mmCIF file of C-alpha atoms and ligand atoms in Angstrom:
data_model
loop_
_atom_site.group_PDB
_atom_site.id
_atom_site.type_symbol
_atom_site.label_atom_id
_atom_site.label_comp_id
_atom_site.label_asym_id
_atom_site.label_seq_id
_atom_site.Cartn_x
_atom_site.Cartn_y
_atom_site.Cartn_z
ATOM 1 C CA MET E 14 -52.488 170.239 197.076
ATOM 2 C CA LYS E 15 -52.201 166.333 196.836
ATOM 3 C CA GLN E 16 -51.471 166.995 193.020
ATOM 4 C CA PHE E 17 -51.167 168.660 189.618
ATOM 5 C CA LEU E 18 -52.246 167.649 186.613
ATOM 6 C CA THR E 19 -54.190 170.343 185.004
ATOM 7 C CA LEU E 20 -54.625 173.698 186.627
ATOM 8 C CA ASN E 21 -58.131 172.573 188.306
ATOM 9 C CA ASP E 22 -55.565 171.476 190.692
ATOM 10 C CA LEU E 23 -55.525 174.961 191.910
ATOM 11 C CA SER E 24 -57.842 176.103 194.590
ATOM 12 C CA ASN E 25 -57.309 179.996 193.601
ATOM 13 C CA PHE E 26 -55.411 180.154 190.038
ATOM 14 C CA GLU E 27 -55.118 183.729 189.711
ATOM 15 C CA GLN E 28 -53.491 183.576 193.692
ATOM 16 C CA THR E 29 -51.240 181.404 192.226
ATOM 17 C CA VAL E 30 -50.292 183.036 189.294
ATOM 18 C CA SER E 31 -49.846 186.616 191.740
ATOM 19 C CA GLU E 32 -47.449 184.062 194.180
ATOM 20 C CA ALA E 33 -45.289 182.608 191.680
ATOM 21 C CA ILE E 34 -45.085 186.421 190.563
ATOM 22 C CA LYS E 35 -43.469 187.229 193.999
ATOM 23 C CA LEU E 36 -41.280 183.700 194.079
ATOM 24 C CA LYS E 37 -39.697 184.904 191.340
ATOM 25 C CA LYS E 38 -38.858 188.159 193.100
ATOM 26 C CA HIS E 39 -37.385 185.902 196.338
ATOM 27 C CA PRO E 40 -36.747 182.644 195.026
ATOM 28 C CA TYR E 41 -34.770 181.754 198.371
ATOM 29 C CA ALA E 42 -37.356 182.599 200.991
ATOM 30 C CA PHE E 43 -38.779 178.929 201.265
ATOM 31 C CA GLU E 44 -35.507 177.568 201.016
ATOM 32 C CA LYS E 45 -36.101 175.119 204.261
ATOM 33 C CA VAL E 46 -39.907 173.805 203.533
ATOM 34 C CA GLY E 47 -38.383 170.507 201.329
ATOM 35 C CA TYR E 48 -35.611 169.997 203.505
ATOM 36 C CA GLN E 49 -35.469 166.217 203.495
ATOM 37 C CA LYS E 50 -37.557 165.960 200.629
ATOM 38 C CA THR E 51 -37.157 164.264 197.391
ATOM 39 C CA LEU E 52 -38.753 165.242 194.247
ATOM 40 C CA GLY E 53 -38.718 162.283 191.871
ATOM 41 C CA MET E 54 -38.872 162.886 188.186
ATOM 42 C CA LEU E 55 -39.782 160.268 184.985
ATOM 43 C CA PHE E 56 -38.818 161.424 181.785
ATOM 44 C CA PHE E 57 -40.675 158.826 179.151
ATOM 45 C CA ASN E 58 -40.098 162.152 176.796
ATOM 46 C CA PRO E 59 -37.451 164.250 176.055
ATOM 47 C CA SER E 60 -36.621 168.142 177.771
ATOM 48 C CA LEU E 61 -34.628 170.824 177.853
ATOM 49 C CA ARG E 62 -36.833 173.456 180.271
ATOM 50 C CA THR E 63 -39.459 171.031 182.243
ATOM 51 C CA ARG E 64 -36.190 169.650 183.738
ATOM 52 C CA LEU E 65 -34.425 171.667 184.207
ATOM 53 C CA SER E 66 -36.232 174.321 185.685
ATOM 54 C CA THR E 67 -38.516 171.930 187.648
ATOM 55 C CA GLN E 68 -35.062 170.642 189.211
ATOM 56 C CA LYS E 69 -34.076 174.893 190.753
ATOM 57 C CA ALA E 70 -37.177 174.414 191.530
ATOM 58 C CA ALA E 71 -36.858 172.079 193.975
ATOM 59 C CA HIS E 72 -33.685 173.023 194.931
ATOM 60 C CA ASN E 73 -34.801 176.486 195.506
ATOM 61 C CA LEU E 74 -36.985 174.912 198.176
ATOM 62 C CA GLY E 75 -34.121 172.819 199.727
ATOM 63 C CA MET E 76 -35.804 169.527 198.071
ATOM 64 C CA LYS E 77 -33.178 167.407 196.380
ATOM 65 C CA THR E 78 -33.908 165.676 192.868
ATOM 66 C CA MET E 79 -33.681 161.933 191.307
ATOM 67 C CA ILE E 80 -33.970 161.579 187.543
ATOM 68 C CA MET E 81 -34.333 159.103 185.404
ATOM 69 C CA ASN E 82 -34.683 158.265 181.404
ATOM 70 C CA PHE E 83 -37.668 155.875 181.275
ATOM 71 C CA ALA E 84 -37.322 155.268 177.640
ATOM 72 C CA ASN E 85 -33.748 154.335 177.418
ATOM 73 C CA GLU E 86 -31.814 153.622 181.204
ATOM 74 C CA SER E 87 -35.378 151.832 182.724
ATOM 75 C CA TRP E 88 -37.396 148.596 182.560
ATOM 76 C CA ALA E 89 -39.308 148.754 180.013
ATOM 77 C CA LEU E 90 -43.259 148.766 182.680
ATOM 78 C CA GLU E 91 -46.693 146.727 181.267
ATOM 79 C CA PHE E 92 -49.500 148.693 182.570
ATOM 80 C CA GLU E 93 -51.768 146.102 181.439
ATOM 81 C CA ASP E 94 -53.544 144.157 184.673
ATOM 82 C CA GLY E 95 -53.591 140.871 184.779
ATOM 83 C CA THR E 96 -51.395 140.372 181.578
ATOM 84 C CA LYS E 97 -48.997 137.708 180.827
ATOM 85 C CA MET E 98 -45.223 138.859 181.026
ATOM 86 C CA SER E 99 -43.796 136.747 178.435
ATOM 87 C CA GLY E 100 -43.419 140.190 175.836
ATOM 88 C CA LEU E 101 -40.244 142.769 176.124
ATOM 89 C CA ARG E 102 -41.849 144.719 179.617
ATOM 90 C CA SER E 103 -39.890 143.621 182.255
ATOM 91 C CA GLU E 104 -41.302 145.550 185.266
ATOM 92 C CA HIS E 105 -45.393 146.300 186.053
ATOM 93 C CA ILE E 106 -46.394 148.916 187.102
ATOM 94 C CA LYS E 107 -47.902 148.477 190.210
ATOM 95 C CA GLU E 108 -44.041 147.565 191.844
ATOM 96 C CA ALA E 109 -42.350 150.482 189.698
ATOM 97 C CA ALA E 110 -45.026 152.949 191.192
ATOM 98 C CA ALA E 111 -44.922 151.454 194.828
ATOM 99 C CA VAL E 112 -40.819 151.080 194.514
ATOM 100 C CA VAL E 113 -40.197 154.867 193.492
ATOM 101 C CA SER E 114 -43.138 156.092 196.518
ATOM 102 C CA GLN E 115 -40.658 154.332 198.798
ATOM 103 C CA TYR E 116 -37.194 156.805 197.564
ATOM 104 C CA CYS E 117 -39.100 159.730 196.885
ATOM 105 C CA ASP E 118 -41.223 162.642 198.498
ATOM 106 C CA ILE E 119 -43.176 163.985 195.227
ATOM 107 C CA LEU E 120 -42.896 162.227 192.119
ATOM 108 C CA ALA E 121 -43.630 164.164 188.424
ATOM 109 C CA ILE E 122 -44.076 162.912 185.377
ATOM 110 C CA ARG E 123 -43.763 163.098 181.875
ATOM 111 C CA ALA E 124 -45.750 160.825 178.953
ATOM 112 C CA PHE E 125 -46.361 162.496 175.707
ATOM 113 C CA ALA E 126 -49.494 161.786 173.480
ATOM 114 C CA SER E 127 -48.490 158.793 170.970
ATOM 115 C CA LEU E 128 -50.867 160.373 167.845
ATOM 116 C CA THR E 129 -51.234 156.884 166.768
ATOM 117 C CA ASN E 130 -54.453 156.486 169.246
ATOM 118 C CA LYS E 131 -57.069 159.083 170.387
ATOM 119 C CA GLU E 132 -58.993 156.803 172.975
ATOM 120 C CA LYS E 133 -55.784 155.692 174.554
ATOM 121 C CA ASP E 134 -53.592 159.003 174.507
ATOM 122 C CA GLU E 135 -57.066 160.623 176.561
ATOM 123 C CA GLN E 136 -56.781 157.915 178.835
ATOM 124 C CA GLU E 137 -53.155 159.161 179.186
ATOM 125 C CA ILE E 138 -53.034 155.640 180.940
ATOM 126 C CA VAL E 139 -49.072 156.502 182.183
ATOM 127 C CA LEU E 140 -50.034 159.581 183.914
ATOM 128 C CA LYS E 141 -52.885 158.264 185.561
ATOM 129 C CA SER E 142 -51.267 154.922 186.024
ATOM 130 C CA PHE E 143 -48.878 156.607 188.169
ATOM 131 C CA ILE E 144 -50.765 158.140 190.453
ATOM 132 C CA LYS E 145 -53.416 154.781 190.802
ATOM 133 C CA TYR E 146 -50.135 152.670 191.903
ATOM 134 C CA ALA E 147 -47.796 155.957 193.923
ATOM 135 C CA SER E 148 -48.440 156.460 197.222
ATOM 136 C CA ILE E 149 -46.804 159.902 196.778
ATOM 137 C CA PRO E 150 -48.160 163.637 194.993
ATOM 138 C CA VAL E 151 -47.973 163.393 191.370
ATOM 139 C CA ILE E 152 -47.391 166.776 189.449
ATOM 140 C CA ASN E 153 -47.946 166.064 185.521
ATOM 141 C CA MET E 154 -44.755 167.764 183.448
ATOM 142 C CA GLU E 155 -46.473 167.356 180.296
ATOM 143 C CA SER E 156 -49.172 163.943 179.717
ATOM 144 C CA ALA E 157 -51.163 163.110 176.823
ATOM 145 C CA ILE E 158 -53.141 166.025 176.571
ATOM 146 C CA ALA E 159 -51.591 168.930 179.292
ATOM 147 C CA HIS E 160 -48.938 170.735 180.128
ATOM 148 C CA PRO E 161 -50.060 172.734 183.067
ATOM 149 C CA LEU E 162 -47.270 173.925 183.981
ATOM 150 C CA GLN E 163 -45.836 175.291 181.196
ATOM 151 C CA VAL E 164 -49.405 177.555 180.570
ATOM 152 C CA LEU E 165 -48.861 178.474 184.841
ATOM 153 C CA ALA E 166 -45.961 179.923 183.543
ATOM 154 C CA ASP E 167 -47.495 181.822 180.692
ATOM 155 C CA ALA E 168 -50.229 183.385 183.017
ATOM 156 C CA MET E 169 -47.277 184.653 184.678
ATOM 157 C CA THR E 170 -45.507 186.095 181.978
ATOM 158 C CA ILE E 171 -49.009 187.259 180.516
ATOM 159 C CA LYS E 172 -49.417 188.973 184.052
ATOM 160 C CA GLU E 173 -46.125 190.721 183.669
ATOM 161 C CA HIS E 174 -46.125 192.334 180.164
ATOM 162 C CA ASN E 175 -50.210 193.246 179.883
ATOM 163 C CA LYS E 176 -50.592 197.092 179.345
ATOM 164 C CA VAL E 177 -54.220 196.548 178.723
ATOM 165 C CA LYS E 178 -57.263 196.282 180.848
ATOM 166 C CA ARG E 179 -58.845 193.560 178.344
ATOM 167 C CA PRO E 180 -55.478 192.122 176.447
ATOM 168 C CA LYS E 181 -56.484 190.428 172.983
ATOM 169 C CA ILE E 182 -54.503 186.794 172.870
ATOM 170 C CA VAL E 183 -54.242 184.543 169.393
ATOM 171 C CA LEU E 184 -53.479 181.287 169.915
ATOM 172 C CA THR E 185 -52.605 180.793 166.890
ATOM 173 C CA TRP E 186 -51.206 177.193 164.802
ATOM 174 C CA ALA E 187 -47.909 177.061 163.337
ATOM 175 C CA PRO E 188 -46.026 174.541 160.845
ATOM 176 C CA HIS E 189 -43.940 172.041 161.797
ATOM 177 C CA PRO E 190 -42.516 169.477 159.551
ATOM 178 C CA LYS E 191 -43.418 167.011 162.557
ATOM 179 C CA ALA E 192 -46.699 165.798 164.150
ATOM 180 C CA LEU E 193 -47.120 167.422 167.647
ATOM 181 C CA PRO E 194 -49.159 166.716 170.505
ATOM 182 C CA HIS E 195 -52.322 169.205 171.379
ATOM 183 C CA ALA E 196 -51.207 169.343 175.018
ATOM 184 C CA VAL E 197 -49.791 172.698 174.975
ATOM 185 C CA GLY E 198 -53.065 174.781 172.945
ATOM 186 C CA ASN E 199 -55.625 172.657 174.663
ATOM 187 C CA SER E 200 -53.450 173.546 178.380
ATOM 188 C CA PHE E 201 -53.108 177.430 177.233
ATOM 189 C CA THR E 202 -56.532 177.582 175.960
ATOM 190 C CA ARG E 203 -57.822 177.012 179.415
ATOM 191 C CA MET E 204 -55.252 179.065 180.814
ATOM 192 C CA VAL E 205 -56.523 181.738 178.709
ATOM 193 C CA LYS E 206 -59.956 180.794 179.765
ATOM 194 C CA LYS E 207 -59.718 182.181 183.166
ATOM 195 C CA LEU E 208 -58.049 185.146 182.296
ATOM 196 C CA ASP E 209 -59.842 188.489 181.537
ATOM 197 C CA ALA E 210 -59.155 188.547 178.180
ATOM 198 C CA ASP E 211 -60.551 188.005 174.921
ATOM 199 C CA LEU E 212 -59.132 184.830 173.122
ATOM 200 C CA VAL E 213 -58.809 184.146 169.489
ATOM 201 C CA ILE E 214 -57.293 180.569 168.040
ATOM 202 C CA ALA E 215 -56.512 180.451 164.107
ATOM 203 C CA GLN E 216 -55.807 178.008 162.601
ATOM 204 C CA PRO E 217 -56.217 176.340 158.889
ATOM 205 C CA LYS E 218 -59.201 173.993 158.644
ATOM 206 C CA GLY E 219 -58.550 170.659 159.688
ATOM 207 C CA TYR E 220 -56.177 172.086 162.347
ATOM 208 C CA GLU E 221 -59.654 172.399 165.235
ATOM 209 C CA LEU E 222 -58.594 171.591 168.730
ATOM 210 C CA ASN E 223 -61.098 169.356 170.524
ATOM 211 C CA SER E 224 -64.593 170.956 170.788
ATOM 212 C CA LYS E 225 -64.994 170.160 174.246
ATOM 213 C CA ILE E 226 -61.837 172.519 175.392
ATOM 214 C CA THR E 227 -62.432 175.181 173.088
ATOM 215 C CA GLY E 228 -65.769 175.471 173.710
ATOM 216 C CA ASP E 229 -67.650 178.559 173.019
ATOM 217 C CA ILE E 230 -64.603 180.289 171.563
ATOM 218 C CA SER E 231 -64.083 182.178 168.268
ATOM 219 C CA LEU E 232 -62.130 180.225 165.779
ATOM 220 C CA GLU E 233 -60.413 182.268 162.772
ATOM 221 C CA TYR E 234 -59.011 180.449 159.612
ATOM 222 C CA ASN E 235 -57.578 183.286 158.455
ATOM 223 C CA GLN E 236 -54.404 183.782 160.801
ATOM 224 C CA GLU E 237 -54.363 187.708 159.581
ATOM 225 C CA LEU E 238 -57.556 188.577 160.595
ATOM 226 C CA ALA E 239 -56.964 186.700 163.467
ATOM 227 C CA LEU E 240 -53.332 188.766 164.363
ATOM 228 C CA LYS E 241 -55.229 192.257 163.458
ATOM 229 C CA ASP E 242 -54.871 193.898 166.784
ATOM 230 C CA ALA E 243 -53.959 191.492 169.126
ATOM 231 C CA ASP E 244 -51.860 192.118 171.871
ATOM 232 C CA PHE E 245 -50.111 188.764 172.538
ATOM 233 C CA VAL E 246 -49.441 186.005 170.017
ATOM 234 C CA TYR E 247 -48.942 182.969 171.351
ATOM 235 C CA ALA E 248 -47.022 180.553 168.383
ATOM 236 C CA LYS E 249 -47.765 176.443 167.919
ATOM 237 C CA ASN E 250 -48.084 173.786 166.227
ATOM 238 C CA TRP E 251 -50.102 170.898 166.948
ATOM 239 C CA CYS E 252 -51.330 167.753 164.484
ATOM 240 C CA SER E 253 -54.788 167.408 163.414
ATOM 241 C CA TYR E 254 -57.048 166.302 166.297
ATOM 242 C CA ASN E 255 -60.095 164.838 163.659
ATOM 243 C CA GLU E 256 -57.454 163.149 161.620
ATOM 244 C CA TYR E 257 -55.699 162.098 165.116
ATOM 245 C CA GLY E 258 -52.044 162.571 164.545
ATOM 246 C CA LYS E 259 -51.983 163.805 160.588
ATOM 247 C CA ILE E 260 -50.314 166.665 159.301
ATOM 248 C CA LEU E 261 -52.605 168.060 157.020
ATOM 249 C CA LYS E 262 -50.441 171.433 155.376
ATOM 250 C CA THR E 263 -46.678 171.622 154.949
ATOM 251 C CA ASP E 264 -46.387 174.506 153.374
ATOM 252 C CA ASN E 265 -44.649 178.466 155.237
ATOM 253 C CA GLU E 266 -48.572 179.818 154.968
ATOM 254 C CA TRP E 267 -48.562 180.231 159.037
ATOM 255 C CA MET E 268 -45.421 180.939 159.544
ATOM 256 C CA LEU E 269 -45.597 184.250 162.200
ATOM 257 C CA THR E 270 -43.167 187.209 159.928
ATOM 258 C CA GLU E 271 -42.730 190.851 160.757
ATOM 259 C CA PRO E 272 -45.194 191.965 158.651
ATOM 260 C CA LYS E 273 -47.917 189.317 160.393
ATOM 261 C CA MET E 274 -46.842 190.334 163.172
ATOM 262 C CA LYS E 275 -47.123 194.975 162.283
ATOM 263 C CA LEU E 276 -50.968 194.027 161.653
ATOM 264 C CA THR E 277 -51.304 193.379 165.616
ATOM 265 C CA ASN E 278 -50.980 195.866 168.621
ATOM 266 C CA ASN E 279 -47.352 195.579 168.537
ATOM 267 C CA ALA E 280 -47.871 192.630 170.551
ATOM 268 C CA LYS E 281 -45.990 190.120 172.216
ATOM 269 C CA PHE E 282 -44.645 187.081 170.861
ATOM 270 C CA MET E 283 -44.285 183.633 172.542
ATOM 271 C CA HIS E 284 -43.876 180.424 172.271
ATOM 272 C CA CYS E 285 -43.291 177.461 174.790
ATOM 273 C CA LEU E 286 -40.159 176.022 173.247
ATOM 274 C CA PRO E 287 -38.269 175.057 171.494
ATOM 275 C CA ILE E 288 -39.203 176.427 168.491
ATOM 276 C CA ARG E 289 -37.461 175.833 164.820
ATOM 277 C CA ARG E 290 -36.645 178.948 163.388
ATOM 278 C CA ASN E 291 -38.003 180.213 159.874
ATOM 279 C CA ILE E 292 -40.455 177.074 160.156
ATOM 280 C CA VAL E 293 -42.956 178.280 163.422
ATOM 281 C CA ALA E 294 -41.614 181.911 163.592
ATOM 282 C CA SER E 295 -39.077 183.829 161.346
ATOM 283 C CA ASP E 296 -36.101 184.745 163.301
ATOM 284 C CA ASN E 297 -36.372 188.184 163.079
ATOM 285 C CA VAL E 298 -39.965 187.646 164.833
ATOM 286 C CA LEU E 299 -37.962 186.042 167.802
ATOM 287 C CA ASN E 300 -35.172 187.957 167.755
ATOM 288 C CA SER E 301 -37.800 191.388 168.204
ATOM 289 C CA LYS E 302 -37.651 192.261 171.907
ATOM 290 C CA ASN E 303 -41.033 192.161 171.828
ATOM 291 C CA SER E 304 -41.049 188.223 171.669
ATOM 292 C CA LEU E 305 -40.930 186.356 175.005
ATOM 293 C CA VAL E 306 -40.450 183.506 174.526
ATOM 294 C CA ILE E 307 -37.002 183.496 177.249
ATOM 295 C CA GLU E 308 -38.916 184.960 179.955
ATOM 296 C CA GLN E 309 -42.110 182.190 179.286
ATOM 297 C CA ALA E 310 -38.455 179.503 179.819
ATOM 298 C CA ASN E 311 -37.700 181.711 183.090
ATOM 299 C CA ASN E 312 -41.109 181.744 184.443
ATOM 300 C CA ARG E 313 -41.135 177.789 184.731
ATOM 301 C CA THR E 314 -39.214 177.833 187.433
ATOM 302 C CA TYR E 315 -41.140 179.814 189.201
ATOM 303 C CA ALA E 316 -44.314 178.206 188.229
ATOM 304 C CA ALA E 317 -42.605 174.706 189.273
ATOM 305 C CA GLN E 318 -41.556 176.209 192.752
ATOM 306 C CA ILE E 319 -45.336 177.198 193.931
ATOM 307 C CA VAL E 320 -46.725 173.822 192.732
ATOM 308 C CA LEU E 321 -44.122 172.539 194.884
ATOM 309 C CA LYS E 322 -43.969 174.570 197.941
ATOM 310 C CA LYS E 323 -48.480 173.710 197.733
ATOM 311 C CA ILE E 324 -47.472 169.906 197.631
ATOM 312 C CA LEU E 325 -45.029 170.625 200.504
ATOM 313 C CA GLU E 326 -46.927 172.550 202.667
ATOM 314 C CA ASP E 327 -50.527 170.433 202.458
ATOM 315 C CA GLY E 328 -48.161 167.470 204.071
HETATM 316 N N1 CP I 3 -41.807 173.682 176.835
HETATM 317 C C1 CP I 3 -41.285 172.593 177.103
HETATM 318 O O1 CP I 3 -42.133 171.521 178.293
HETATM 319 O O2 CP I 3 -39.548 172.479 177.029
HETATM 320 P P1 CP I 3 -39.324 171.102 177.033
HETATM 321 O O3 CP I 3 -39.327 170.427 176.828
HETATM 322 O O4 CP I 3 -37.668 171.473 176.505
HETATM 323 O O5 CP I 3 -39.215 170.572 179.254
#
C-alpha cells in the first residue's frame, strides 16, 4: 500500500479489519517492521485521539515519530502555484513537502474543512498538495471530507460487538453548538456500505450529507423511527452540506437520550469523540454499559497500526 487517503486504498477491507483485531491481541508482534523508520505527523487542526493513537501505533511497530502543529509552530504555507509570495505566507508547499520527505519515511496529515468554501474544501488542497510534492507515502489523519482511520477503528468495534447476522446501523445527526465538518459522516457511510448491514441515516431536513456519498441509502427525518430496532447507533454532528457550513437547528430535540435508546434492539452507542455531554448525548447514554466510545478510541491504535504496517511492508 503506497498511501492511505480513503478506505479504498485498502486492497481488502474485510481482511484488514480482521488483521487489525489480531494486532490488538499481539501489538508487538511486528515491532521490528518499522526499525529505523520515522513517521512525520503534521497537524493543521487539534487532536487528542488521532495524535496519540497514531503515535502509539508507530511506536508499537518500532518507528520513531516527529510531530508538528502547523497552526502555531511552523511557517505559514503557500499552496498556490506561480504566486508572488509578498504576503504573510513564508514557505511554499513545494519546499515544505520536499524537506519533510528528507526527514521522514511516512507522512501523516490532519487538515480539516474550512466550512466556508465547499468547492475549495472538496479539492482537499492541503492533503493533495502534500501528496503531490512529498516523495514519501501519505496517510490521511482527517481531511476536509474523510476520516478513514476513525472508521477503520469503528469497523473493528462493530465487528467485535455485533451479535446478529445483519445488524441495523443508524447514523444519526445530533446537535452541536459549532459548525462541524462532514468527514466522519461521509467516511462512516462509506465504511458501512462495505459491511453486511442495513444502514439508515437520520437527520433533520437540511442536514442531508452529500448525495454522491449517501447514494441509495435510506434517509430518515424522524429520529425515533430510525432508531427502532437498531443494533448500533452512531451519533455525530455535521453542519449543513447544501447550505454549506450553516447551523440550521439549535434545539436539543435530536440529542441521544436513554428513552430514545430504549427504542432500539438494546443498541450499542458509538461516537468518534470528542463529544459534548448533554448536548450530543445525555450522561446516562455515555455512562451506560452499551456505550462503545472508549473502545472505539482504543481501536484507533490498531487501525493506525495496520495501515502503517501495510505501508512499511510495501517498502
Ligand atoms: N476522533 C478523533 O479523530 O479524535 P481527535 O480529533 O481527538 O483526534
